[in-house]
mmCIF file of C-alpha atoms in Angstrom:
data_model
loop_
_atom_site.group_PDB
_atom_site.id
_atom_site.type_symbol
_atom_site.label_atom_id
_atom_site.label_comp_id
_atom_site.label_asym_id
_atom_site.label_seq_id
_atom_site.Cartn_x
_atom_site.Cartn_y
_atom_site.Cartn_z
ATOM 1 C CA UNK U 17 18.710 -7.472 19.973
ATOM 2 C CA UNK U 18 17.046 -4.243 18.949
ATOM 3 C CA UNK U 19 13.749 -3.521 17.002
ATOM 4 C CA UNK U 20 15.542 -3.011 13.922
ATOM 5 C CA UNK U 21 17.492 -6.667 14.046
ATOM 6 C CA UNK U 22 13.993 -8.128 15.298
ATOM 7 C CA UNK U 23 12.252 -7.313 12.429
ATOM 8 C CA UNK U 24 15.021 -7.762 9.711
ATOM 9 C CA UNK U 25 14.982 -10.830 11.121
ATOM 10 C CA UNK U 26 11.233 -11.514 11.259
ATOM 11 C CA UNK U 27 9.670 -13.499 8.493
ATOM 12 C CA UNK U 28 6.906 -12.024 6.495
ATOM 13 C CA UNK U 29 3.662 -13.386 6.613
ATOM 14 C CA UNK U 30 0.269 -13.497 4.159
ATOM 15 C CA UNK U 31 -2.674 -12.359 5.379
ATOM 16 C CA UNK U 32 -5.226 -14.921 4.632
ATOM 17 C CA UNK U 33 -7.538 -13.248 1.780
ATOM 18 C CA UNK U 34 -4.859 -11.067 0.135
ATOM 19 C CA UNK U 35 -1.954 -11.926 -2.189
ATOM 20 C CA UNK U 36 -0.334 -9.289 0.116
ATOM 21 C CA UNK U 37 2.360 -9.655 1.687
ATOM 22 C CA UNK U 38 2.323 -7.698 5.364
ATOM 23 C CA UNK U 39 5.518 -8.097 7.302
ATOM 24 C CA UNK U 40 5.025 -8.954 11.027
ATOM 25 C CA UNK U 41 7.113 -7.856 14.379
ATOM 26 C CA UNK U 42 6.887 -9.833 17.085
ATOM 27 C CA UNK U 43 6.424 -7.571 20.645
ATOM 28 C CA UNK U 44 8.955 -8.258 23.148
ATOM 29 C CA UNK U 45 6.026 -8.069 25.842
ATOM 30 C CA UNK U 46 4.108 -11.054 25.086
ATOM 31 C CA UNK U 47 4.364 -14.707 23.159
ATOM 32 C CA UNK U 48 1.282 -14.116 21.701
ATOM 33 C CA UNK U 49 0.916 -13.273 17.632
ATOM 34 C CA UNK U 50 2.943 -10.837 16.079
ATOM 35 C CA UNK U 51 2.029 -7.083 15.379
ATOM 36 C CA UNK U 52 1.469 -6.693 11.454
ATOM 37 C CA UNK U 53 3.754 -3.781 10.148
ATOM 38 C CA UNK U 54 0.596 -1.737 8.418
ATOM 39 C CA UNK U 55 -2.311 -1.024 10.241
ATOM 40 C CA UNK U 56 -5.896 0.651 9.529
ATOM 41 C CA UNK U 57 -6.613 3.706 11.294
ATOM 42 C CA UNK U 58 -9.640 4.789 12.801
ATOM 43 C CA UNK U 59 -9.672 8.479 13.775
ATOM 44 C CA UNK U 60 -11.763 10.477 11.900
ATOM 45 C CA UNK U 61 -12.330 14.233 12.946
ATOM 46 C CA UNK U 62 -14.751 15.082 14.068
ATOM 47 C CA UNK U 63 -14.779 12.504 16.084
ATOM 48 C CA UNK U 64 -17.997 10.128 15.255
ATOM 49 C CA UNK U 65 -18.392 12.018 11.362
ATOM 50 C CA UNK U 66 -18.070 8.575 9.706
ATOM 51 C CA UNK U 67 -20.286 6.468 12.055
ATOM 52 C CA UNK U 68 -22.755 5.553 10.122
ATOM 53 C CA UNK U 69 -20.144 4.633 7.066
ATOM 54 C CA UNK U 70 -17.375 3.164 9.405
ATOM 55 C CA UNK U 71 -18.455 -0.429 9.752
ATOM 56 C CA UNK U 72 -18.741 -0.914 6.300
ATOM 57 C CA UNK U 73 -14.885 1.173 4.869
ATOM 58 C CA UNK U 74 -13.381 -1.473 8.182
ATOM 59 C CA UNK U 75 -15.191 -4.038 6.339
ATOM 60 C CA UNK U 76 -14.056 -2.900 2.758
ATOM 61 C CA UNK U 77 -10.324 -2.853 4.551
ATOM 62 C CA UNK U 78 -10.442 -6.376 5.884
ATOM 63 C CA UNK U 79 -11.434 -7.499 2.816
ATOM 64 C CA UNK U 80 -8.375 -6.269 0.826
ATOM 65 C CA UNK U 81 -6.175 -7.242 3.266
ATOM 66 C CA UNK U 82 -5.819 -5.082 6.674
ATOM 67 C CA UNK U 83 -5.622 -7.168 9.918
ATOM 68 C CA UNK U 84 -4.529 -4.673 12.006
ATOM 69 C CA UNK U 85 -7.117 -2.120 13.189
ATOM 70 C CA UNK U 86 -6.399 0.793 15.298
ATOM 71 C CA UNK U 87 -9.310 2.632 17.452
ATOM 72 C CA UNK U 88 -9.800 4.207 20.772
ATOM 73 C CA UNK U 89 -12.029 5.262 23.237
ATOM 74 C CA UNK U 90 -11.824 9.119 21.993
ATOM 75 C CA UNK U 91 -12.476 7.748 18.383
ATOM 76 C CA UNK U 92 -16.177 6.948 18.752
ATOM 77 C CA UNK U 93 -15.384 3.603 16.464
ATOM 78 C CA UNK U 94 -14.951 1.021 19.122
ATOM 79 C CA UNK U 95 -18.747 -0.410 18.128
ATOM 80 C CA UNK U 96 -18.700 -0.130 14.482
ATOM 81 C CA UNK U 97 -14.900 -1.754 14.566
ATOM 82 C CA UNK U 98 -16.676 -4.464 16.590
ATOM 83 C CA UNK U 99 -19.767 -4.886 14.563
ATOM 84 C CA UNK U 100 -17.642 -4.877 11.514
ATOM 85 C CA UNK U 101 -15.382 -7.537 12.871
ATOM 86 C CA UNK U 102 -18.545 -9.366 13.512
ATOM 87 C CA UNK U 103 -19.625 -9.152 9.951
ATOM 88 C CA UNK U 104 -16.226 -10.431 8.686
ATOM 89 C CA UNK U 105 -16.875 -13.330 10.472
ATOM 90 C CA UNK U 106 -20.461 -14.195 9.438
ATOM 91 C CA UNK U 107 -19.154 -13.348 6.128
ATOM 92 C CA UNK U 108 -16.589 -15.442 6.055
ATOM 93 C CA UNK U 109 -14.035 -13.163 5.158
ATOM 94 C CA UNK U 110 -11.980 -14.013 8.327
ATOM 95 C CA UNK U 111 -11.980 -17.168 9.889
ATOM 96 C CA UNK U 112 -11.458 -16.195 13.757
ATOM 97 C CA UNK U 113 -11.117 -13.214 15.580
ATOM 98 C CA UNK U 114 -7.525 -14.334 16.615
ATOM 99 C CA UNK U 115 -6.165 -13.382 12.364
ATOM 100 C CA UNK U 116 -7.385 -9.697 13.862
ATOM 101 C CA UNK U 117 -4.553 -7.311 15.646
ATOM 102 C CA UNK U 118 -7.185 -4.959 17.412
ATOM 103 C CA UNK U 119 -5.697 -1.513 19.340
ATOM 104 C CA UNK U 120 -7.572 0.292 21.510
ATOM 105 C CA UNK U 121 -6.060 3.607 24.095
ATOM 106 C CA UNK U 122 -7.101 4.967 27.355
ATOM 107 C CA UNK U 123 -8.335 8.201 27.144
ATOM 108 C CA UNK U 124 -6.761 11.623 29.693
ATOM 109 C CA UNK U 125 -10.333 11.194 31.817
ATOM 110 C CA UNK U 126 -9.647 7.299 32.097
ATOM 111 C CA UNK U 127 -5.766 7.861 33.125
ATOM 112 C CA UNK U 128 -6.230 7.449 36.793
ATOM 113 C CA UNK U 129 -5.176 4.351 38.619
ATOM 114 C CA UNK U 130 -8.677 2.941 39.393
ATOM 115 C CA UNK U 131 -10.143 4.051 36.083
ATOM 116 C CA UNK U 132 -8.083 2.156 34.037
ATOM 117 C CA UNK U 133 -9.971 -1.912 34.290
ATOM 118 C CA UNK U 134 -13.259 -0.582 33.977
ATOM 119 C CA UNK U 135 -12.152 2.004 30.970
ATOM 120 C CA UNK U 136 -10.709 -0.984 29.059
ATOM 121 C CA UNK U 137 -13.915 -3.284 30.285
ATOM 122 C CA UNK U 138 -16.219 -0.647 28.571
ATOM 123 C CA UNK U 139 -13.809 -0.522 25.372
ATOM 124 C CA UNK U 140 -14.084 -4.110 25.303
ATOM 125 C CA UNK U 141 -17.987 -4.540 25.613
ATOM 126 C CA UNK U 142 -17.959 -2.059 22.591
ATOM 127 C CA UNK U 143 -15.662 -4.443 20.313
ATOM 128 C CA UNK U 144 -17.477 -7.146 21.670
ATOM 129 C CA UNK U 145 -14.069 -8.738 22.046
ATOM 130 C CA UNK U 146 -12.691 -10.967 24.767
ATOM 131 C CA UNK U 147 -9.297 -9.365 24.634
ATOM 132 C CA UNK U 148 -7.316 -6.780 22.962
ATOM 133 C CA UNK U 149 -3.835 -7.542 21.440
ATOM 134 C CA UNK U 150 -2.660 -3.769 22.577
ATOM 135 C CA UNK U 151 -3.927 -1.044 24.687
ATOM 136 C CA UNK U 152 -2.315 2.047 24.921
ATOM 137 C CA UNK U 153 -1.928 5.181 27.370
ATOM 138 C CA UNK U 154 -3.481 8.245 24.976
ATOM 139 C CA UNK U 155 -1.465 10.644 26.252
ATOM 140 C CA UNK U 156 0.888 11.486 29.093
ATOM 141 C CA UNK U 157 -2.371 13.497 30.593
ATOM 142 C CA UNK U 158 -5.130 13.614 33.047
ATOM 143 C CA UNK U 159 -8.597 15.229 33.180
ATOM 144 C CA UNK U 160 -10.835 15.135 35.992
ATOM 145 C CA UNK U 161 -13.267 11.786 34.893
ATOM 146 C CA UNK U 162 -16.448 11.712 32.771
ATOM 147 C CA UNK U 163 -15.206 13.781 29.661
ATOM 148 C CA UNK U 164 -14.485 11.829 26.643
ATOM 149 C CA UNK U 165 -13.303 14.859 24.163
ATOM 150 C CA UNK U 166 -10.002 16.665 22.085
ATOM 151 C CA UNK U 167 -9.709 19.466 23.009
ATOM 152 C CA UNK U 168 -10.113 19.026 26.828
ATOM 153 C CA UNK U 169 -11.205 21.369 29.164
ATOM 154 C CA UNK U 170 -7.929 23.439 30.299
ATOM 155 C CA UNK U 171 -9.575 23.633 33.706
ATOM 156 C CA UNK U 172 -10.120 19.580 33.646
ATOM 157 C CA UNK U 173 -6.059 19.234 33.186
ATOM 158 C CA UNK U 174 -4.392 17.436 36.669
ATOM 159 C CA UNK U 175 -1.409 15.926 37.133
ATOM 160 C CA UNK U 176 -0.756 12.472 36.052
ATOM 161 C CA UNK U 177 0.138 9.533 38.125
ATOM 162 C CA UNK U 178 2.109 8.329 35.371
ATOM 163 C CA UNK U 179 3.522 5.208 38.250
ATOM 164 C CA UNK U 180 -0.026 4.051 39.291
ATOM 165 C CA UNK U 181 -1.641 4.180 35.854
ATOM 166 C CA UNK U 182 1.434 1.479 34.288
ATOM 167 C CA UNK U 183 0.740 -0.580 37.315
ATOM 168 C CA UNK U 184 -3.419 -0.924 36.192
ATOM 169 C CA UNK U 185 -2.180 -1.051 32.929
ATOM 170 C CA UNK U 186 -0.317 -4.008 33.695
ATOM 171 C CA UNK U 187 -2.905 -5.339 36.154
ATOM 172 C CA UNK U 188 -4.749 -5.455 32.739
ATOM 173 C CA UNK U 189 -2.355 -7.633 30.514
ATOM 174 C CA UNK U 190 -1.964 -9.658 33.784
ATOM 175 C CA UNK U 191 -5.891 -10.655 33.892
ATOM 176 C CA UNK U 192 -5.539 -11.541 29.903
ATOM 177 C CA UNK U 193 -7.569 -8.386 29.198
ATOM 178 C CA UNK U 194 -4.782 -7.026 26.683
ATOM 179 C CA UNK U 195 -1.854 -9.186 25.150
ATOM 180 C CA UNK U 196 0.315 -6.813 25.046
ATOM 181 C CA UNK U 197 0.390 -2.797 27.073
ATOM 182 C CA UNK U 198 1.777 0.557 25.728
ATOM 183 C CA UNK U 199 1.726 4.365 25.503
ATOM 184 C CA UNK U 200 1.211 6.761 22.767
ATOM 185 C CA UNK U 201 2.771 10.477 22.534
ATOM 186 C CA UNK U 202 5.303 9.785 25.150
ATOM 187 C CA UNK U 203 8.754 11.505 25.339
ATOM 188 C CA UNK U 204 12.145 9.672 25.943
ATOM 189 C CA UNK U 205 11.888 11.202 29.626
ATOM 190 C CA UNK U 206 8.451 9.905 30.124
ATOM 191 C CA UNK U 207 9.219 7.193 28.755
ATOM 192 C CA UNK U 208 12.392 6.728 31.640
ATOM 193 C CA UNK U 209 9.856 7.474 33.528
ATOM 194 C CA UNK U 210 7.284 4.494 33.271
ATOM 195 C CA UNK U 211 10.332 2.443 32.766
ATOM 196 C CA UNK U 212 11.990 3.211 35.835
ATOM 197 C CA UNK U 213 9.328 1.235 37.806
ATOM 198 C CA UNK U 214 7.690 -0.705 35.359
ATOM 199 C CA UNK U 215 7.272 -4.679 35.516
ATOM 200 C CA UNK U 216 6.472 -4.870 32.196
ATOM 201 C CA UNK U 217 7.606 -2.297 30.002
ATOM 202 C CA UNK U 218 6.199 -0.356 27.264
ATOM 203 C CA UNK U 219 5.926 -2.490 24.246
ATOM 204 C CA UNK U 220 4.760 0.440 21.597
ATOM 205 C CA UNK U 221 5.299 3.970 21.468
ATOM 206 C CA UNK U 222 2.569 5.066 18.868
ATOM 207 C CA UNK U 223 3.643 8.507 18.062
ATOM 208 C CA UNK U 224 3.183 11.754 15.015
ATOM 209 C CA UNK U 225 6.037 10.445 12.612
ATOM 210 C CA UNK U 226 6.759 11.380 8.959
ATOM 211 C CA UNK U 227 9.432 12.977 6.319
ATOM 212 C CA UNK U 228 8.325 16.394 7.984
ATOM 213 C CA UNK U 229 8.374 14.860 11.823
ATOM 214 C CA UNK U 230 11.110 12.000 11.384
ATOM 215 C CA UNK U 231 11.644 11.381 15.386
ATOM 216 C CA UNK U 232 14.952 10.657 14.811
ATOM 217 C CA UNK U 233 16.005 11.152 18.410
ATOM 218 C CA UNK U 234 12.905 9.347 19.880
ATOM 219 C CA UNK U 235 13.144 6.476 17.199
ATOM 220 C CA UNK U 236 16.872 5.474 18.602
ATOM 221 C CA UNK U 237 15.504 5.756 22.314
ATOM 222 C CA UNK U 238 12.841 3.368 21.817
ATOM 223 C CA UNK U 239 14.856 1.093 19.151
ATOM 224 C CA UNK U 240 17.767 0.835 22.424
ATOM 225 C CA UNK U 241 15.048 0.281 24.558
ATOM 226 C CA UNK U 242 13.031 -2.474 22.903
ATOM 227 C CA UNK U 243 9.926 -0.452 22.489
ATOM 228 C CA UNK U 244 8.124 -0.681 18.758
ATOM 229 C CA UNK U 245 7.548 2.874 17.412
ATOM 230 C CA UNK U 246 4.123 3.546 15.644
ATOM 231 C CA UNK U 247 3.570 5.835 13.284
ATOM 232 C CA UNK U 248 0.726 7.956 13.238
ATOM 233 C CA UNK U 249 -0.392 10.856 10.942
ATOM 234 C CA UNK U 250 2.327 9.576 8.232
ATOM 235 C CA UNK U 251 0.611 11.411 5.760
ATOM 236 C CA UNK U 252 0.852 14.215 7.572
ATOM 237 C CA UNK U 253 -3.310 13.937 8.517
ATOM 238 C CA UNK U 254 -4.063 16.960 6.208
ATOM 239 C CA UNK U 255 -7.898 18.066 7.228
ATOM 240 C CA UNK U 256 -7.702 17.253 10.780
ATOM 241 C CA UNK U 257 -7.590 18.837 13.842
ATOM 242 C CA UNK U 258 -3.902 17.464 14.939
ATOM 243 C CA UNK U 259 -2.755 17.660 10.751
ATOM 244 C CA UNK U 260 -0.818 19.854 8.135
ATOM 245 C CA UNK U 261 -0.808 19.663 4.358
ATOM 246 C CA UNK U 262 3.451 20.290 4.678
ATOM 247 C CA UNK U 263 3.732 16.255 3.568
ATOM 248 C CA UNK U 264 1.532 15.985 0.762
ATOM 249 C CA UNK U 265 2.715 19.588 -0.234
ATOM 250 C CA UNK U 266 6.251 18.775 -0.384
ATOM 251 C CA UNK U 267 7.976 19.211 -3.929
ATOM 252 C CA UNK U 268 10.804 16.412 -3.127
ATOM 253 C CA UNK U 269 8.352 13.422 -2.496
ATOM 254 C CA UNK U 270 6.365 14.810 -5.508
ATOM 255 C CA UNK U 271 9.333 14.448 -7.484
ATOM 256 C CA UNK U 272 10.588 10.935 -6.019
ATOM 257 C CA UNK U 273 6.776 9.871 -6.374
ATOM 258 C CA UNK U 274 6.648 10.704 -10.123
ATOM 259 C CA UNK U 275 10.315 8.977 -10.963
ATOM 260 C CA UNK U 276 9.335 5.995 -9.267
ATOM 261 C CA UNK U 277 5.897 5.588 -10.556
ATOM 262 C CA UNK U 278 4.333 5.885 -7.107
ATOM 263 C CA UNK U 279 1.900 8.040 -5.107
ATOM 264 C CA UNK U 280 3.100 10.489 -2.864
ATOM 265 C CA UNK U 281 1.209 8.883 0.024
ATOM 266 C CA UNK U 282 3.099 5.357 -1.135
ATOM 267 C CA UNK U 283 6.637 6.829 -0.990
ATOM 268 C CA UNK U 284 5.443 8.277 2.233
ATOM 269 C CA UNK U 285 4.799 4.849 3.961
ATOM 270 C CA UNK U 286 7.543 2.910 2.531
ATOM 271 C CA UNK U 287 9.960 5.680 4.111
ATOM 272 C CA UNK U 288 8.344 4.676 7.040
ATOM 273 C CA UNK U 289 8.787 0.981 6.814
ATOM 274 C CA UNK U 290 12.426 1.472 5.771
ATOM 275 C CA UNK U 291 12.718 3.291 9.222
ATOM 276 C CA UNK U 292 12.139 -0.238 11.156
ATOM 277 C CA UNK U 293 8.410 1.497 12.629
ATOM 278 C CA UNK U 294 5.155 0.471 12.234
ATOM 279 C CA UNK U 295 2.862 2.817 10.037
ATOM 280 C CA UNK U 296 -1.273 3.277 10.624
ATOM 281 C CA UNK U 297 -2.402 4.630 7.202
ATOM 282 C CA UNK U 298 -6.221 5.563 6.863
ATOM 283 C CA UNK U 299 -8.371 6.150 3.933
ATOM 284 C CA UNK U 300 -12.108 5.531 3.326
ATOM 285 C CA UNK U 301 -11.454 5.006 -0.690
ATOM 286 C CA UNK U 302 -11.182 1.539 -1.597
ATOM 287 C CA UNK U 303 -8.561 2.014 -4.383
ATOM 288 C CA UNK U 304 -6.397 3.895 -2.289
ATOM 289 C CA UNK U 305 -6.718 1.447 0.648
ATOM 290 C CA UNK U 306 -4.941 -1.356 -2.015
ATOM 291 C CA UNK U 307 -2.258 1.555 -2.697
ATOM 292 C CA UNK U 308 -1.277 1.834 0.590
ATOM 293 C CA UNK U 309 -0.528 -2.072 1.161
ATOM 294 C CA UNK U 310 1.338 -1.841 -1.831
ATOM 295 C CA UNK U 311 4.354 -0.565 -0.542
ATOM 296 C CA UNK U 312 6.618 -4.071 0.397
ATOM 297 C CA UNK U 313 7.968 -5.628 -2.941
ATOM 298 C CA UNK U 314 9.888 -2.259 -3.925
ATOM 299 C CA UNK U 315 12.162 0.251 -2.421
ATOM 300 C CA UNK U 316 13.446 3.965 -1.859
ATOM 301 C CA UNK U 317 17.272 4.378 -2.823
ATOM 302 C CA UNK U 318 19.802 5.621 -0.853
ATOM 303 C CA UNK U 319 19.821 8.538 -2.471
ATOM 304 C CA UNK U 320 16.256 9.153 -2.398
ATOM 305 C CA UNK U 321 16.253 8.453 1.479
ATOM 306 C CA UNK U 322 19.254 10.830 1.677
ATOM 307 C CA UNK U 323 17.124 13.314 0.581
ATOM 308 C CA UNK U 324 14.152 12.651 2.793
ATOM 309 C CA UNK U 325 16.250 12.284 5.717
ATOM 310 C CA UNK U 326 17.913 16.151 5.040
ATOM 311 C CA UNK U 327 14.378 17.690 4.989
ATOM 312 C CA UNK U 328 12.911 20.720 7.331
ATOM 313 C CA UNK U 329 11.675 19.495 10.316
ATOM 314 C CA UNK U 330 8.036 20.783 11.848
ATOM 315 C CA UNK U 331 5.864 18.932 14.660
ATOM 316 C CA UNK U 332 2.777 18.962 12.897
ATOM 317 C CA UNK U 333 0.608 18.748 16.504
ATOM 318 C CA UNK U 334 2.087 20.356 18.831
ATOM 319 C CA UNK U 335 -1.036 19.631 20.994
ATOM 320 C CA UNK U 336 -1.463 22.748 23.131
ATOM 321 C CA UNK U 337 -4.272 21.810 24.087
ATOM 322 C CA UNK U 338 -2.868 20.177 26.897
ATOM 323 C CA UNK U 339 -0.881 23.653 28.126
ATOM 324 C CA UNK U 340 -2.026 25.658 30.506
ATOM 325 C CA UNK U 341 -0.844 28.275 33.263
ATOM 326 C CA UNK U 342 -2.908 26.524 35.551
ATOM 327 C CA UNK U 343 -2.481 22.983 34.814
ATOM 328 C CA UNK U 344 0.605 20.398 35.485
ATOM 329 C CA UNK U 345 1.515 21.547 31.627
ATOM 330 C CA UNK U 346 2.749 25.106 31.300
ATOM 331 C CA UNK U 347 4.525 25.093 28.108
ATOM 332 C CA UNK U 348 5.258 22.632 25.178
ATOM 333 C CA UNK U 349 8.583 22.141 26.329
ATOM 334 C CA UNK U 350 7.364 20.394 29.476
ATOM 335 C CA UNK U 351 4.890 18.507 27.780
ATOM 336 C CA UNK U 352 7.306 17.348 25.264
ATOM 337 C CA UNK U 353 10.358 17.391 27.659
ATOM 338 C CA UNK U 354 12.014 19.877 24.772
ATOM 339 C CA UNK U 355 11.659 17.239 21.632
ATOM 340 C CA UNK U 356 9.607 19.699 19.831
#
């Protein structure tokens, strides 16, 4: 059965202190509780600009309705996502840390074989957490250790061991560390890769993905494959180092957002949705953050997602910082295996 099928086929469920409704998916890699289909990003650039504000938007989020919080090592939010989910309990606002879907990734200068435990040890003692329900492979790149930083240092860059860092990955969901183990920026080739070996496969992809970036090629790898795509930067991350204003510029979801009485930023996401992927939104407005939940109970119409699906396509991070004429990266095309 594919991804699509799955979660057709999944029920929706409430989250416990929101009349919304936040369809589910349940990952193929573990029996454990199912991903929710919207999740709250953490990524703010530069990195560690909203610390001191952080715990208390993650706080604002759970209390509208998020339960699915994405962070990672890079992000500089690991504590305040863990203080914050420490609040929500004291509070009352969430009964147990088990109603939570925390994320967390591996950074390049953790993505060596005997890096990997301790990396996601430290990421835990930051959440304060027992376990995470995903952890995910940054990128398909290594730096030499110690560095935790975007952009690297070009003459950092070695090659990856892409073979003995899934093995510690899955040492980790073996030990109950992580429910469930994944990768984020991957190709379909690096993908075939990891898979080719792998015990337990890949059970995300998190990837860029919008109407300007649809992944339509990568999308129908990972939906034959079983792997869960997540979308990233859906918005197209407009201000940020890895962003472009071409989504929230573009005249035909202006013109779909004003017929149907929506935000541009909703239409966004519920293309996403309709695409079978799950979608990490982010916003530190309150308003907004009940805006971008509200996209389940309505929906785009064939010809509207006609449209979307004819427009220009544009990678919106191509990521060259991970290209170099010395390193194991020496264009784009071989970091992205030509789907740029």
């Amino acid at each position: 059965m594919d991804v699509r099928t799955k979660m057709q086929e999944s029920s929706p469920q409430l989250s416990t202190t929101s009349y919304q409704s936040v369809p589910t998916f349940p990952l193929h890699s573990t029996n454990e509780k199912a991903i929710p289909l919207l999740g709250f990003g953490t990524a703010e650039y530069p990195f560690g600009a909203s610390i001191d504000t952080m715990k208390q938007t993650i706080l604002e989020a759970i209390e509208v309705g998020y339960r699915h919080f994405d962070t990672a090592a890079l992000y500089q939010t690991e504590q305040p996502l863990g203080e914050a989910i420490s609040d929500a309990l004291r509070l009352g606002l969430i009964k147990s840390r088990d109603e939570l879907f925390i994320t967390s990734k591996l950074w390049c200068s953790d993505a060596h074989h005997d890096c990997v435990l301790p990396a996601l040890k430290k990421t835990l003692k930051n959440l304060k957490l027992e376990y995470l329900d995903l952890y995910l492979i940054h990128w398909p790149v290594s730096v030499k250790p110690g560095e935790y930083e975007l952009p690297v240092k070009k003459k950092d860059l070695v090659p990856i061991d892409l073979k003995s860092v899934w093995e510690a990955m899955e040492e980790c969901q073996a030990l109950g560390l992580t429910k469930s183990i994944g990768v984020s920026n991957f190709s379909c080739k690096k993908l075939e890769t990891i898979l080719s070996t792998a015990k337990i496969p890949p059970a995300v992809n998190q990837v860029e993905m919008n109407p300007m970036w649809q992944q339509k090629k990568l999308r129908k790898f990972c939906d034959e494959k079983g792997i869960l795509i997540e979308s990233y930067s859906p918005l197209g991350a407009k201000g940020t180092l890895w962003g472009t204003n071409r989504v929230m510029e573009c005249e035909l979801l202006k013109e779909i957002a004003q017929a149907k009485g929506k935000s541009l930023a909703q239409v966004c996401l519920r293309w996403a949705h309709e695409q079978g992927v799950c979608v990490l939104v982010k916003s530190f407005n309150k308003e907004r953050m009940k805006q971008n939940l509200d996209i389940f109970d309505w929906k785009l119409s064939t010809e509207e997602s006609r449209k979307i699906s004819q427009l220009p396509q544009c990678k919106g991070f191509p990521a060259g910082e991970f290209v170099s004429d010395d390193g194991p990266y020496k264009s784009l095309e071989e970091l992205w295996d030509g789907e740029i």
